[in-house]
Structure formats: structure tokens, C-alpha cells
Amino acid sequence: MKAIYFLVALLALAFSFASAYDPSPLQDFCVAINDTKNGVFVNGKFCKDPKLANANDFFFSGLNKPGNTSNPVGSKVTAVTVEQILGLNTLGISLARIDFAPKGLNPPHTHPRGTEILVVEEGTLYVGFVTSNPENRLFTKVLNKGDVFVFPIGLIHFQLNVGYGNAVAFAGLSSQNPGVITIANAVFGSNPPISPEVLTKAFQVDKKIIDYLQKQFWSDNN
Ligand SMILES: *[C@@H]1O[C@H](CO)[C@@H](O)[C@H](O)[C@H]1NC(C)=O
Ligand SMILES: *[C@@H]1O[C@H](CO)[C@@H](O)[C@H](O)[C@H]1NC(C)=O
């Protein structure tokens, strides 16, 4: 009998770790306790006693401030996720402000856990995403102030400022912690580096090119 209970407990644990989407809340909210010292995660984070929650657990200030775009890609993402608003825990949503210098690029990246819906507040952006294999279809659009575009969950996408001045966009993401994998950083800037043998074959280029790419500084605009 005990063995069966153990098995059921183990299965429940396995399922909770296998959950790919943000779990739906089983209560009004579950304000996270921002303490990563403990090794166990419940719904992403431990919850605060609801009686101790207050308005500040659901509040963030400062998204009016432009991000610093002085970096090699000329863009800056200011994310407001469960790390900034602990009350977002279990709610399956977050927000970001993206600033672009002239010609600034938010380089090809994916959000492993969230779909993104972006609205242009200022400027003109050339945006796009690519579908999965084998089609790898590219969908692109030029967006102006007030235009909205969707980047489906997991797909590689980018935004390039093609206007004359700075550009600003805001994005909603369908996860409290959508995550970001910048393609160049992950492939050429991993720590430790991926073996050049893997990359020369994968990209069908000379080792010199891979060495060159792996020596670059892959700045993170997040
Ligand atoms: C913006 O970032 C650059 C490079 O890190 C830094 O030199 C500069 O002081 C920053 N500017 C502001 C206003 O913080
Ligand atoms: C929560 O912890 C993270 C990581 O230590 C930190 O970056 C973040 O600012 C904290 N958030 C709040 C609301 O305290």
C-alpha cells in the first residue's frame, strides 16, 4: 500500500515538473515569496500568506523610463515579470518595454514559455518570426505607431528599428516568466563554448568562421 502512495506522489511530482505552461491559480492570487534560498518551487515560487498581501505586491513603477540602448545591438528590453511583481506568480502574464536606438535591433530570439503581443508606441519597426521545420516560413511586417503584432510561443523572432529616430514598443507575454534565448548568444556565446566541431558541421562553414564568431562579445540586451 505504502509503495502505491509513493508511486502516486512521484507521478504527481513528475507531472508538476513536466508542466510546460504556467499553471492556473487555484486561488485569487499567490504572491510569491522572493526567496530562492530554498531548493523547492511551488507554482514557480512559494506563496505569501494571502492575509499579508498588499497592493505593492501587484505594483511596479518606472516603465516610463527609456532603457539604455548604448550596446552593440542598440536596443534594451526592460522586463516586468514575476521577478519584479511578485503578485504575478501563477497568473500566466508579464510585460516588457523595448527601446530602440536608430537602426537598433532586438536580435533573433525566442521565449520558450510565452506568446508575445507587441504594440508600437513610437517609431517604425520591421518585425518578423520564422515557423518551425520543415517550412521555416518567414512572416514579416513593418509596424508604425499603434500597430500590433503577435509572435507565437517558442518561435524565433526579431524587431529592427527602420525609422529615423528612436523607437519604443511594449509587449505582453503569456507567462509570468517567459524566458528569453537569444540565438547568437546561445549558439556562439555559450558557457562553456560549444565544440567547433559541432558548429562547423551545423553551419557548414570553415572553423575560422566559427572561431571568429565564438570570440565575439555577444551582448545581452535584456
Ligand atoms: C548606458 O550604458 C553605457 C554602456 O554600458 C554606459 O557607459 C552609460 O553610462 C549608460 N548611460 C546611462 C545614462 O546610464
Ligand atoms: C526578486 O529577486 C530577484 C533575484 O534575486 C531580484 O532581481 C528582484 O529584484 C527581486 N524582486 C523583488 C520584487 O524584490
PDB file of C-alpha atoms and ligand atoms in Angstrom:
ATOM      1  CA  MET A   1       0.000   0.000   0.000  1.00  0.00           C
ATOM      2  CA  LYS A   2       2.776   2.387   1.020  1.00  0.00           C
ATOM      3  CA  ALA A   3       4.566   1.697  -2.278  1.00  0.00           C
ATOM      4  CA  ILE A   4       1.461   2.748  -4.233  1.00  0.00           C
ATOM      5  CA  TYR A   5       1.216   6.050  -2.310  1.00  0.00           C
ATOM      6  CA  PHE A   6       4.870   6.625  -3.018  1.00  0.00           C
ATOM      7  CA  LEU A   7       4.334   5.945  -6.733  1.00  0.00           C
ATOM      8  CA  VAL A   8       1.350   8.319  -6.891  1.00  0.00           C
ATOM      9  CA  ALA A   9       3.347  11.019  -5.114  1.00  0.00           C
ATOM     10  CA  LEU A  10       6.227  10.504  -7.513  1.00  0.00           C
ATOM     11  CA  LEU A  11       3.903  10.712 -10.553  1.00  0.00           C
ATOM     12  CA  ALA A  12       2.300  13.904  -9.228  1.00  0.00           C
ATOM     13  CA  LEU A  13       5.760  15.379  -8.783  1.00  0.00           C
ATOM     14  CA  ALA A  14       6.796  14.314 -12.285  1.00  0.00           C
ATOM     15  CA  PHE A  15       3.679  15.949 -13.774  1.00  0.00           C
ATOM     16  CA  SER A  16       4.232  19.193 -11.911  1.00  0.00           C
ATOM     17  CA  PHE A  17       7.778  19.379 -13.313  1.00  0.00           C
ATOM     18  CA  ALA A  18       6.608  18.409 -16.822  1.00  0.00           C
ATOM     19  CA  SER A  19       4.011  21.221 -16.985  1.00  0.00           C
ATOM     20  CA  ALA A  20       5.012  23.367 -19.947  1.00  0.00           C
ATOM     21  CA  TYR A  21       2.590  26.235 -19.387  1.00  0.00           C
ATOM     22  CA  ASP A  22       2.041  28.476 -16.406  1.00  0.00           C
ATOM     23  CA  PRO A  23      -0.315  26.588 -14.083  1.00  0.00           C
ATOM     24  CA  SER A  24      -3.737  28.129 -13.476  1.00  0.00           C
ATOM     25  CA  PRO A  25      -4.128  29.546  -9.995  1.00  0.00           C
ATOM     26  CA  LEU A  26      -6.300  27.606  -7.528  1.00  0.00           C
ATOM     27  CA  GLN A  27      -6.959  30.784  -5.533  1.00  0.00           C
ATOM     28  CA  ASP A  28      -7.358  34.507  -6.234  1.00  0.00           C
ATOM     29  CA  PHE A  29      -3.607  35.009  -6.190  1.00  0.00           C
ATOM     30  CA  CYS A  30      -0.396  33.549  -4.866  1.00  0.00           C
ATOM     31  CA  VAL A  31       2.012  36.431  -4.246  1.00  0.00           C
ATOM     32  CA  ALA A  32       5.475  34.928  -4.469  1.00  0.00           C
ATOM     33  CA  ILE A  33       7.971  34.993  -1.650  1.00  0.00           C
ATOM     34  CA  ASN A  34      11.137  36.179  -3.302  1.00  0.00           C
ATOM     35  CA  ASP A  35      13.424  33.707  -1.597  1.00  0.00           C
ATOM     36  CA  THR A  36      15.430  31.405  -3.828  1.00  0.00           C
ATOM     37  CA  LYS A  37      17.495  30.039  -0.930  1.00  0.00           C
ATOM     38  CA  ASN A  38      15.137  27.058  -0.721  1.00  0.00           C
ATOM     39  CA  GLY A  39      15.533  24.430  -3.424  1.00  0.00           C
ATOM     40  CA  VAL A  40      11.846  23.564  -3.905  1.00  0.00           C
ATOM     41  CA  PHE A  41       9.472  25.524  -6.136  1.00  0.00           C
ATOM     42  CA  VAL A  42       5.694  25.546  -5.861  1.00  0.00           C
ATOM     43  CA  ASN A  43       3.852  27.032  -8.873  1.00  0.00           C
ATOM     44  CA  GLY A  44       7.197  28.612  -9.755  1.00  0.00           C
ATOM     45  CA  LYS A  45       7.578  30.279  -6.337  1.00  0.00           C
ATOM     46  CA  PHE A  46       6.458  29.883  -2.742  1.00  0.00           C
ATOM     47  CA  CYS A  47       3.321  31.865  -1.909  1.00  0.00           C
ATOM     48  CA  LYS A  48       2.934  34.501   0.731  1.00  0.00           C
ATOM     49  CA  ASP A  49       0.107  34.170   3.239  1.00  0.00           C
ATOM     50  CA  PRO A  50      -2.766  35.935   1.337  1.00  0.00           C
ATOM     51  CA  LYS A  51      -3.675  37.879   4.506  1.00  0.00           C
ATOM     52  CA  LEU A  52      -0.239  39.525   4.372  1.00  0.00           C
ATOM     53  CA  ALA A  53      -0.527  40.539   0.682  1.00  0.00           C
ATOM     54  CA  ASN A  54      -0.911  44.224  -0.144  1.00  0.00           C
ATOM     55  CA  ALA A  55      -1.247  46.498  -3.182  1.00  0.00           C
ATOM     56  CA  ASN A  56       2.531  46.786  -3.550  1.00  0.00           C
ATOM     57  CA  ASP A  57       2.703  43.059  -4.332  1.00  0.00           C
ATOM     58  CA  PHE A  58       0.855  43.916  -7.578  1.00  0.00           C
ATOM     59  CA  PHE A  59       2.642  47.151  -8.385  1.00  0.00           C
ATOM     60  CA  PHE A  60       5.666  48.273 -10.406  1.00  0.00           C
ATOM     61  CA  SER A  61       6.806  51.785 -11.239  1.00  0.00           C
ATOM     62  CA  GLY A  62       9.261  53.088 -13.817  1.00  0.00           C
ATOM     63  CA  LEU A  63       8.199  51.769 -17.204  1.00  0.00           C
ATOM     64  CA  ASN A  64       8.028  55.401 -18.376  1.00  0.00           C
ATOM     65  CA  LYS A  65      11.861  55.483 -18.259  1.00  0.00           C
ATOM     66  CA  PRO A  66      13.641  54.619 -21.529  1.00  0.00           C
ATOM     67  CA  GLY A  67      16.080  51.713 -21.384  1.00  0.00           C
ATOM     68  CA  ASN A  68      19.782  52.332 -22.079  1.00  0.00           C
ATOM     69  CA  THR A  69      20.346  51.343 -25.718  1.00  0.00           C
ATOM     70  CA  SER A  70      24.139  52.047 -25.680  1.00  0.00           C
ATOM     71  CA  ASN A  71      25.169  48.491 -26.532  1.00  0.00           C
ATOM     72  CA  PRO A  72      26.255  46.723 -29.755  1.00  0.00           C
ATOM     73  CA  VAL A  73      22.670  45.883 -30.835  1.00  0.00           C
ATOM     74  CA  GLY A  74      21.175  49.296 -29.988  1.00  0.00           C
ATOM     75  CA  SER A  75      18.138  48.052 -28.070  1.00  0.00           C
ATOM     76  CA  LYS A  76      17.136  47.419 -24.477  1.00  0.00           C
ATOM     77  CA  VAL A  77      14.383  45.226 -23.047  1.00  0.00           C
ATOM     78  CA  THR A  78      13.006  46.222 -19.661  1.00  0.00           C
ATOM     79  CA  ALA A  79      11.030  43.230 -18.454  1.00  0.00           C
ATOM     80  CA  VAL A  80       8.326  43.273 -15.784  1.00  0.00           C
ATOM     81  CA  THR A  81       7.926  39.625 -14.834  1.00  0.00           C
ATOM     82  CA  VAL A  82       7.302  37.775 -11.572  1.00  0.00           C
ATOM     83  CA  GLU A  83      10.818  38.850 -10.530  1.00  0.00           C
ATOM     84  CA  GLN A  84       9.666  42.487 -10.466  1.00  0.00           C
ATOM     85  CA  ILE A  85       5.982  41.972  -9.478  1.00  0.00           C
ATOM     86  CA  LEU A  86       5.769  39.030  -7.090  1.00  0.00           C
ATOM     87  CA  GLY A  87       1.951  39.083  -7.360  1.00  0.00           C
ATOM     88  CA  LEU A  88       2.255  37.856 -10.976  1.00  0.00           C
ATOM     89  CA  ASN A  89       3.067  34.384  -9.651  1.00  0.00           C
ATOM     90  CA  THR A  90       0.746  31.743 -11.238  1.00  0.00           C
ATOM     91  CA  LEU A  91      -1.111  34.366 -13.309  1.00  0.00           C
ATOM     92  CA  GLY A  92       0.475  33.489 -16.664  1.00  0.00           C
ATOM     93  CA  ILE A  93       1.222  37.022 -17.832  1.00  0.00           C
ATOM     94  CA  SER A  94       4.022  39.617 -17.887  1.00  0.00           C
ATOM     95  CA  LEU A  95       5.088  42.787 -19.676  1.00  0.00           C
ATOM     96  CA  ALA A  96       8.130  44.376 -21.293  1.00  0.00           C
ATOM     97  CA  ARG A  97       9.205  47.766 -22.616  1.00  0.00           C
ATOM     98  CA  ILE A  98      11.591  47.673 -25.565  1.00  0.00           C
ATOM     99  CA  ASP A  99      13.650  50.717 -26.535  1.00  0.00           C
ATOM    100  CA  PHE A 100      15.464  51.043 -29.858  1.00  0.00           C
ATOM    101  CA  ALA A 101      18.155  53.494 -30.906  1.00  0.00           C
ATOM    102  CA  PRO A 102      18.071  54.452 -34.622  1.00  0.00           C
ATOM    103  CA  LYS A 103      18.847  51.208 -36.532  1.00  0.00           C
ATOM    104  CA  GLY A 104      18.678  49.339 -33.195  1.00  0.00           C
ATOM    105  CA  LEU A 105      17.844  45.642 -33.303  1.00  0.00           C
ATOM    106  CA  ASN A 106      16.203  43.295 -30.834  1.00  0.00           C
ATOM    107  CA  PRO A 107      18.123  40.320 -32.259  1.00  0.00           C
ATOM    108  CA  PRO A 108      16.582  36.944 -33.214  1.00  0.00           C
ATOM    109  CA  HIS A 109      15.429  35.244 -30.007  1.00  0.00           C
ATOM    110  CA  THR A 110      12.665  33.032 -28.663  1.00  0.00           C
ATOM    111  CA  HIS A 111      10.565  32.949 -25.498  1.00  0.00           C
ATOM    112  CA  PRO A 112      10.359  29.279 -24.544  1.00  0.00           C
ATOM    113  CA  ARG A 113       7.297  29.803 -22.336  1.00  0.00           C
ATOM    114  CA  GLY A 114       5.295  32.689 -23.810  1.00  0.00           C
ATOM    115  CA  THR A 115       3.468  34.130 -26.784  1.00  0.00           C
ATOM    116  CA  GLU A 116       4.190  37.841 -27.232  1.00  0.00           C
ATOM    117  CA  ILE A 117       1.823  40.605 -28.365  1.00  0.00           C
ATOM    118  CA  LEU A 118       3.628  43.850 -29.157  1.00  0.00           C
ATOM    119  CA  VAL A 119       2.358  47.389 -29.697  1.00  0.00           C
ATOM    120  CA  VAL A 120       4.495  50.176 -31.158  1.00  0.00           C
ATOM    121  CA  GLU A 121       4.311  53.324 -29.055  1.00  0.00           C
ATOM    122  CA  GLU A 122       6.767  55.394 -31.119  1.00  0.00           C
ATOM    123  CA  GLY A 123       8.711  54.915 -34.339  1.00  0.00           C
ATOM    124  CA  THR A 124       8.768  52.289 -37.088  1.00  0.00           C
ATOM    125  CA  LEU A 125       9.803  48.654 -36.633  1.00  0.00           C
ATOM    126  CA  TYR A 126      10.459  45.906 -39.176  1.00  0.00           C
ATOM    127  CA  VAL A 127       9.450  42.740 -37.300  1.00  0.00           C
ATOM    128  CA  GLY A 128       9.231  39.062 -38.126  1.00  0.00           C
ATOM    129  CA  PHE A 129       9.118  35.457 -36.961  1.00  0.00           C
ATOM    130  CA  VAL A 130      10.010  32.119 -38.557  1.00  0.00           C
ATOM    131  CA  THR A 131       7.872  28.962 -38.271  1.00  0.00           C
ATOM    132  CA  SER A 132       9.274  25.571 -37.278  1.00  0.00           C
ATOM    133  CA  ASN A 133      10.801  22.939 -39.633  1.00  0.00           C
ATOM    134  CA  PRO A 134      10.466  21.947 -42.344  1.00  0.00           C
ATOM    135  CA  GLU A 135       8.709  25.047 -43.759  1.00  0.00           C
ATOM    136  CA  ASN A 136      10.660  27.719 -41.813  1.00  0.00           C
ATOM    137  CA  ARG A 137       8.298  30.305 -43.257  1.00  0.00           C
ATOM    138  CA  LEU A 138       9.215  33.927 -42.518  1.00  0.00           C
ATOM    139  CA  PHE A 139       6.344  36.268 -41.574  1.00  0.00           C
ATOM    140  CA  THR A 140       7.281  39.979 -41.571  1.00  0.00           C
ATOM    141  CA  LYS A 141       5.599  43.342 -41.216  1.00  0.00           C
ATOM    142  CA  VAL A 142       6.564  46.999 -40.946  1.00  0.00           C
ATOM    143  CA  LEU A 143       4.847  48.432 -37.869  1.00  0.00           C
ATOM    144  CA  ASN A 144       4.103  52.076 -37.146  1.00  0.00           C
ATOM    145  CA  LYS A 145       2.822  53.805 -34.022  1.00  0.00           C
ATOM    146  CA  GLY A 146      -0.274  51.976 -32.741  1.00  0.00           C
ATOM    147  CA  ASP A 147       0.326  48.837 -34.799  1.00  0.00           C
ATOM    148  CA  VAL A 148       0.187  45.470 -33.041  1.00  0.00           C
ATOM    149  CA  PHE A 149       1.901  42.201 -33.939  1.00  0.00           C
ATOM    150  CA  VAL A 150       1.931  38.700 -32.405  1.00  0.00           C
ATOM    151  CA  PHE A 151       4.949  36.398 -32.015  1.00  0.00           C
ATOM    152  CA  PRO A 152       3.704  32.856 -31.327  1.00  0.00           C
ATOM    153  CA  ILE A 153       5.197  30.939 -28.385  1.00  0.00           C
ATOM    154  CA  GLY A 154       8.644  29.440 -28.984  1.00  0.00           C
ATOM    155  CA  LEU A 155       9.183  30.850 -32.489  1.00  0.00           C
ATOM    156  CA  ILE A 156      12.335  32.790 -33.374  1.00  0.00           C
ATOM    157  CA  HIS A 157      11.525  36.482 -33.883  1.00  0.00           C
ATOM    158  CA  PHE A 158      13.176  39.918 -34.123  1.00  0.00           C
ATOM    159  CA  GLN A 159      12.423  43.661 -34.268  1.00  0.00           C
ATOM    160  CA  LEU A 160      14.537  46.221 -36.157  1.00  0.00           C
ATOM    161  CA  ASN A 161      14.165  49.993 -35.915  1.00  0.00           C
ATOM    162  CA  VAL A 162      13.845  51.185 -39.522  1.00  0.00           C
ATOM    163  CA  GLY A 163      12.620  54.694 -38.684  1.00  0.00           C
ATOM    164  CA  TYR A 164      14.682  57.873 -38.391  1.00  0.00           C
ATOM    165  CA  GLY A 165      14.532  58.378 -34.638  1.00  0.00           C
ATOM    166  CA  ASN A 166      14.270  56.203 -31.552  1.00  0.00           C
ATOM    167  CA  ALA A 167      11.509  53.627 -31.301  1.00  0.00           C
ATOM    168  CA  VAL A 168       9.578  52.310 -28.295  1.00  0.00           C
ATOM    169  CA  ALA A 169       7.333  49.252 -28.045  1.00  0.00           C
ATOM    170  CA  PHE A 170       5.517  47.489 -25.232  1.00  0.00           C
ATOM    171  CA  ALA A 171       4.866  43.759 -25.199  1.00  0.00           C
ATOM    172  CA  GLY A 172       2.568  41.481 -23.211  1.00  0.00           C
ATOM    173  CA  LEU A 173       3.761  37.896 -22.742  1.00  0.00           C
ATOM    174  CA  SER A 174       1.650  34.886 -21.773  1.00  0.00           C
ATOM    175  CA  SER A 175       3.853  33.728 -18.920  1.00  0.00           C
ATOM    176  CA  GLN A 176       4.928  35.108 -15.543  1.00  0.00           C
ATOM    177  CA  ASN A 177       8.450  34.108 -16.637  1.00  0.00           C
ATOM    178  CA  PRO A 178       8.522  33.798 -20.455  1.00  0.00           C
ATOM    179  CA  GLY A 179      12.311  33.369 -20.621  1.00  0.00           C
ATOM    180  CA  VAL A 180      14.477  34.525 -23.495  1.00  0.00           C
ATOM    181  CA  ILE A 181      17.009  32.653 -25.620  1.00  0.00           C
ATOM    182  CA  THR A 182      18.970  34.960 -27.924  1.00  0.00           C
ATOM    183  CA  ILE A 183      20.076  32.741 -30.805  1.00  0.00           C
ATOM    184  CA  ALA A 184      23.573  34.170 -31.394  1.00  0.00           C
ATOM    185  CA  ASN A 185      24.340  34.310 -27.659  1.00  0.00           C
ATOM    186  CA  ALA A 186      23.157  30.744 -27.040  1.00  0.00           C
ATOM    187  CA  VAL A 187      24.893  29.227 -30.086  1.00  0.00           C
ATOM    188  CA  PHE A 188      28.149  31.223 -30.247  1.00  0.00           C
ATOM    189  CA  GLY A 189      28.379  32.634 -26.731  1.00  0.00           C
ATOM    190  CA  SER A 190      27.505  29.610 -24.573  1.00  0.00           C
ATOM    191  CA  ASN A 191      29.469  28.934 -21.409  1.00  0.00           C
ATOM    192  CA  PRO A 192      31.466  26.767 -21.886  1.00  0.00           C
ATOM    193  CA  PRO A 193      31.629  27.137 -25.683  1.00  0.00           C
ATOM    194  CA  ILE A 194      30.028  24.502 -27.929  1.00  0.00           C
ATOM    195  CA  SER A 195      32.700  22.397 -29.649  1.00  0.00           C
ATOM    196  CA  PRO A 196      33.669  23.996 -33.024  1.00  0.00           C
ATOM    197  CA  GLU A 197      33.266  20.503 -34.493  1.00  0.00           C
ATOM    198  CA  VAL A 198      29.544  20.757 -33.759  1.00  0.00           C
ATOM    199  CA  LEU A 199      29.205  24.280 -35.136  1.00  0.00           C
ATOM    200  CA  THR A 200      31.289  23.860 -38.324  1.00  0.00           C
ATOM    201  CA  LYS A 201      29.100  20.918 -39.317  1.00  0.00           C
ATOM    202  CA  ALA A 202      25.864  22.557 -38.222  1.00  0.00           C
ATOM    203  CA  PHE A 203      26.526  25.789 -40.117  1.00  0.00           C
ATOM    204  CA  GLN A 204      28.539  24.174 -42.932  1.00  0.00           C
ATOM    205  CA  VAL A 205      31.362  26.716 -42.652  1.00  0.00           C
ATOM    206  CA  ASP A 206      35.097  26.792 -42.041  1.00  0.00           C
ATOM    207  CA  LYS A 207      36.437  26.504 -38.477  1.00  0.00           C
ATOM    208  CA  LYS A 208      37.928  30.032 -38.851  1.00  0.00           C
ATOM    209  CA  ILE A 209      34.442  31.484 -39.127  1.00  0.00           C
ATOM    210  CA  ILE A 210      33.261  29.607 -36.024  1.00  0.00           C
ATOM    211  CA  ASP A 211      36.379  30.707 -34.099  1.00  0.00           C
ATOM    212  CA  TYR A 212      35.678  34.292 -35.124  1.00  0.00           C
ATOM    213  CA  LEU A 213      32.033  34.077 -34.055  1.00  0.00           C
ATOM    214  CA  GLN A 214      32.892  32.420 -30.736  1.00  0.00           C
ATOM    215  CA  LYS A 215      35.395  35.205 -29.961  1.00  0.00           C
ATOM    216  CA  GLN A 216      32.785  37.951 -30.340  1.00  0.00           C
ATOM    217  CA  PHE A 217      31.202  39.603 -27.338  1.00  0.00           C
ATOM    218  CA  TRP A 218      27.516  38.673 -27.526  1.00  0.00           C
ATOM    219  CA  SER A 219      25.860  41.449 -25.602  1.00  0.00           C
ATOM    220  CA  ASP A 220      22.575  40.700 -23.868  1.00  0.00           C
ATOM    221  CA  ASN A 221      20.001  43.461 -24.323  1.00  0.00           C
ATOM    222  CA  ASN A 222      17.693  42.048 -21.615  1.00  0.00           C
TER     223      ASN A 222
HETATM  224  C1  LIG B   1      24.416  53.429 -20.826  1.00  0.00           C
HETATM  225  O1  LIG B   1      25.256  52.297 -20.955  1.00  0.00           O
HETATM  226  C2  LIG B   1      26.594  52.626 -21.294  1.00  0.00           C
HETATM  227  C3  LIG B   1      27.329  51.320 -21.589  1.00  0.00           C
HETATM  228  O2  LIG B   1      27.138  50.389 -20.554  1.00  0.00           O
HETATM  229  C4  LIG B   1      27.214  53.421 -20.156  1.00  0.00           C
HETATM  230  O3  LIG B   1      28.549  53.759 -20.490  1.00  0.00           O
HETATM  231  C5  LIG B   1      26.384  54.681 -19.937  1.00  0.00           C
HETATM  232  O4  LIG B   1      26.874  55.367 -18.820  1.00  0.00           O
HETATM  233  C6  LIG B   1      24.924  54.339 -19.710  1.00  0.00           C
HETATM  234  N1  LIG B   1      24.129  55.571 -19.699  1.00  0.00           N
HETATM  235  C7  LIG B   1      23.261  55.842 -18.751  1.00  0.00           C
HETATM  236  C8  LIG B   1      22.501  57.121 -18.908  1.00  0.00           C
HETATM  237  O5  LIG B   1      23.069  55.108 -17.783  1.00  0.00           O
HETATM  238  C1  LIG B   2      13.388  39.166  -6.507  1.00  0.00           C
HETATM  239  O1  LIG B   2      14.658  38.549  -6.581  1.00  0.00           O
HETATM  240  C2  LIG B   2      15.342  38.768  -7.802  1.00  0.00           C
HETATM  241  C3  LIG B   2      16.575  37.902  -7.817  1.00  0.00           C
HETATM  242  O2  LIG B   2      17.281  37.969  -6.608  1.00  0.00           O
HETATM  243  C4  LIG B   2      15.632  40.272  -7.919  1.00  0.00           C
HETATM  244  O3  LIG B   2      16.333  40.515  -9.118  1.00  0.00           O
HETATM  245  C5  LIG B   2      14.323  41.032  -7.894  1.00  0.00           C
HETATM  246  O4  LIG B   2      14.573  42.415  -7.913  1.00  0.00           O
HETATM  247  C6  LIG B   2      13.502  40.680  -6.655  1.00  0.00           C
HETATM  248  N1  LIG B   2      12.180  41.283  -6.775  1.00  0.00           N
HETATM  249  C7  LIG B   2      11.560  41.917  -5.774  1.00  0.00           C
HETATM  250  C8  LIG B   2      10.203  42.479  -6.093  1.00  0.00           C
HETATM  251  O5  LIG B   2      12.051  42.028  -4.674  1.00  0.00           O
END
